[in-house]
Amino acid sequence: MTTTPSFSPGLEGVPIAESALSLVEGQAGRLSYRGYSIEEITGPENTFEEIVALVYDGELPNAARIAEVTADLESKRGLTPAQIEIARLAAQNTHPMFALQAAAATLGPKKNDFEPEMETAQERGMANIAKMGHLVGVIAQAYQGRPYDGPKAGESHSEMMLRMITGEKPSPLHLRVMNALMILQADHSAGNASTFTSRVVTSTKSEPEAVLSSAIGALSGPAHGGANEASLRLFESMGAPEGAKAKIEKMLADRYKIPGFGHRVYHVKDPRSKVIQTLAAEVIEPGSRVSDLYSISLSVEDVATARLGDRGLFPNVDLFSGCVFAAIGIPTDIFTPIFAASRTLGWMANMKEQWESGNRIFRPAQIYTGPKPPRDYVPRAARG
Ligand SMILES: CC(C)(COP(=O)(O)OP(=O)(O)OC[C@H]1O[C@@H](n2cnc3c(N)ncnc32)[C@H](O)[C@@H]1OP(=O)(O)O)[C@@H](O)C(=O)NCCC(=O)NCCS
């Protein structure tokens, strides 16, 4: 006799994959990539390229391997004139995340038959990681009304992105912060909504660029990656920091969901938010508008934690990340695209793992709640 498994809304607690890439420990408040805690791999010497190598290889890379991955990403980041033009057009007509989703799909080949090439999943993943950084730069430039100014020889992935987005060569501090942000958001277990999406789309044997564009769509929502810009907009709407506490109290009383707060898995403060606060202390200039926004975010943390902490709700990565993005000169609408460029590593590494695991198609069940069939068909003329 078969038993119907119980329904878990949002698939809470349901494992969807076996993965050796990253581990989220919700009660301990720990996130690690290949066993290394994020606090250890977001220091001043760490680069995004180094973490690409770590996630794919499973081991911390030596200098030669870092140089190899750096050169590989640089060699793969080129876009065709048509891809640049499409991305720019899209960015002038829609939110940068939708432009990015459309532009990512144009990275796909003319054929649609990836299975015979699945052993190239890492190669294609690396190409997509490289091109996504470039695309975010293209979209940010068009969105801000600036002409295309592409990658320069010798620029690292983070440096290329930050320079293309802001239009200025980044300072060493801003570059370090950008690298740390790119590393912190690169993977978060197979169970987060966009990575789960990447697994589901992989399971239909789709091309890697179809996996990528689908995952970008999943990330765009304010319940997931879009929370970083939603939280900054909330802080901006609050005016002076002094009045913020009363406004947040009222919002919570009205059952408003504070962006950047709460998490399905973490029931302590998100470890990424602690690293981001360390960066905030380094990079936010006292007396600046961003400093005011950061003060508001701290008020949100105080008020919301006092009210919701006993229910296991605490700040997540997005409560403070927007302030740090803003402090290094990134426009609010570009926060989530940067998150996408970073998370492309996780999506592509999960795609490879999914293929290597046998790639059985995702086809879960439902609990049907509609009318019991068969119903008597009524010809159109006889319907009231
Ligand atoms: C992250 C999130 C989607 C997790 O969702 P979830 O695990 O399904 O949890 P729920 O939405 O069911 O929330 C459980 C309870 O906590 C409350 N809650 C959750 N997040 C809250 C928030 N940010 N502010 C206020 N209350 C919140 C819910 O209202 C709900 O209360 P109820 O039981 O009285 O109805 C959710 O916390 C959220 O929407 N947070 C804001 C968006 C965000 O920051 N997303 C980025 C995540 S990294």
CSV table of C-alpha atoms and ligand atoms in Angstrom, one decimal, residues 12 188 221-228 252 255-265 267 270 272 304 308 311 313 316-319 339, ligand 1:
chain,number,residue,atom,x,y,z
A,12,GLU,CA,10.0,23.3,4.2
A,188,HIS,CA,23.7,29.2,-0.2
A,221,GLY,CA,11.5,38.6,-6.3
A,222,PRO,CA,11.5,40.7,-3.0
A,223,ALA,CA,11.1,37.5,-0.9
A,224,HIS,CA,14.6,36.4,-2.3
A,225,GLY,CA,17.3,38.5,-3.9
A,226,GLY,CA,15.2,41.5,-4.5
A,227,ALA,CA,15.0,42.1,-0.7
A,228,ASN,CA,18.3,44.0,-0.8
A,252,LEU,CA,5.2,45.6,12.5
A,255,ARG,CA,2.0,43.0,10.0
A,256,TYR,CA,4.2,44.4,7.3
A,257,LYS,CA,7.0,42.1,6.4
A,258,ILE,CA,10.3,43.9,6.8
A,259,PRO,CA,12.6,43.2,3.9
A,260,GLY,CA,16.0,41.9,5.1
A,261,PHE,CA,14.5,40.2,8.1
A,262,GLY,CA,13.6,36.6,8.7
A,263,HIS,CA,14.7,33.4,7.1
A,264,ARG,CA,13.4,29.9,6.4
A,265,VAL,CA,16.6,28.2,7.7
A,267,HIS,CA,16.8,31.2,13.3
A,270,ASP,CA,22.4,35.4,9.4
A,272,ARG,CA,26.5,36.9,6.1
A,304,ALA,CA,12.3,44.0,14.9
A,308,LEU,CA,10.2,39.0,16.6
A,311,ARG,CA,10.0,33.7,17.2
A,313,LEU,CA,13.3,36.0,13.3
A,316,ASN,CA,19.2,38.3,7.1
A,317,VAL,CA,21.9,39.2,4.5
A,318,ASP,CA,19.7,41.8,2.9
A,319,LEU,CA,19.2,44.1,5.9
A,339,PHE,CA,23.7,39.3,-6.4
B,1,LIG,C1,12.6,35.1,4.1
B,1,LIG,C2,11.1,34.7,4.2
B,1,LIG,C3,10.5,34.7,2.7
B,1,LIG,C4,11.0,33.3,4.8
B,1,LIG,O1,9.6,32.9,4.7
B,1,LIG,P1,9.0,31.7,5.5
B,1,LIG,O2,10.1,30.8,6.0
B,1,LIG,O3,8.0,31.1,4.6
B,1,LIG,O4,8.3,32.4,6.7
B,1,LIG,P2,6.9,33.0,6.8
B,1,LIG,O5,6.8,34.0,5.7
B,1,LIG,O6,5.9,31.9,6.8
B,1,LIG,O7,7.0,33.7,8.2
B,1,LIG,C5,6.7,33.1,9.4
B,1,LIG,C6,6.1,34.1,10.4
B,1,LIG,O8,7.1,35.1,10.6
B,1,LIG,C7,6.6,36.4,10.1
B,1,LIG,N1,7.7,37.0,9.4
B,1,LIG,C8,8.6,36.4,8.6
B,1,LIG,N2,9.4,37.4,8.0
B,1,LIG,C9,9.0,38.6,8.5
B,1,LIG,C10,9.5,39.8,8.3
B,1,LIG,N3,10.5,40.1,7.5
B,1,LIG,N4,8.9,40.9,9.0
B,1,LIG,C11,7.9,40.6,9.8
B,1,LIG,N5,7.3,39.4,10.1
B,1,LIG,C12,7.9,38.4,9.4
B,1,LIG,C13,5.5,36.1,9.2
B,1,LIG,O9,4.5,37.1,9.1
B,1,LIG,C14,4.9,34.8,9.8
B,1,LIG,O10,4.1,35.2,10.9
B,1,LIG,P3,2.7,34.4,11.2
B,1,LIG,O11,3.1,33.0,11.6
B,1,LIG,O12,2.1,35.2,12.4
B,1,LIG,O13,1.9,34.5,10.0
B,1,LIG,C15,10.4,35.8,5.0
B,1,LIG,O14,11.0,35.8,6.3
B,1,LIG,C16,10.3,37.1,4.4
B,1,LIG,O15,9.4,37.4,3.6
B,1,LIG,N6,11.3,38.0,4.8
B,1,LIG,C17,11.4,39.3,4.1
B,1,LIG,C18,12.0,39.2,2.7
B,1,LIG,C19,13.5,38.9,2.8
B,1,LIG,O16,14.2,39.5,3.5
B,1,LIG,N7,13.9,38.0,1.9
B,1,LIG,C20,15.3,37.6,1.8
B,1,LIG,C21,15.6,36.3,2.4
B,1,LIG,S1,17.4,36.0,2.4
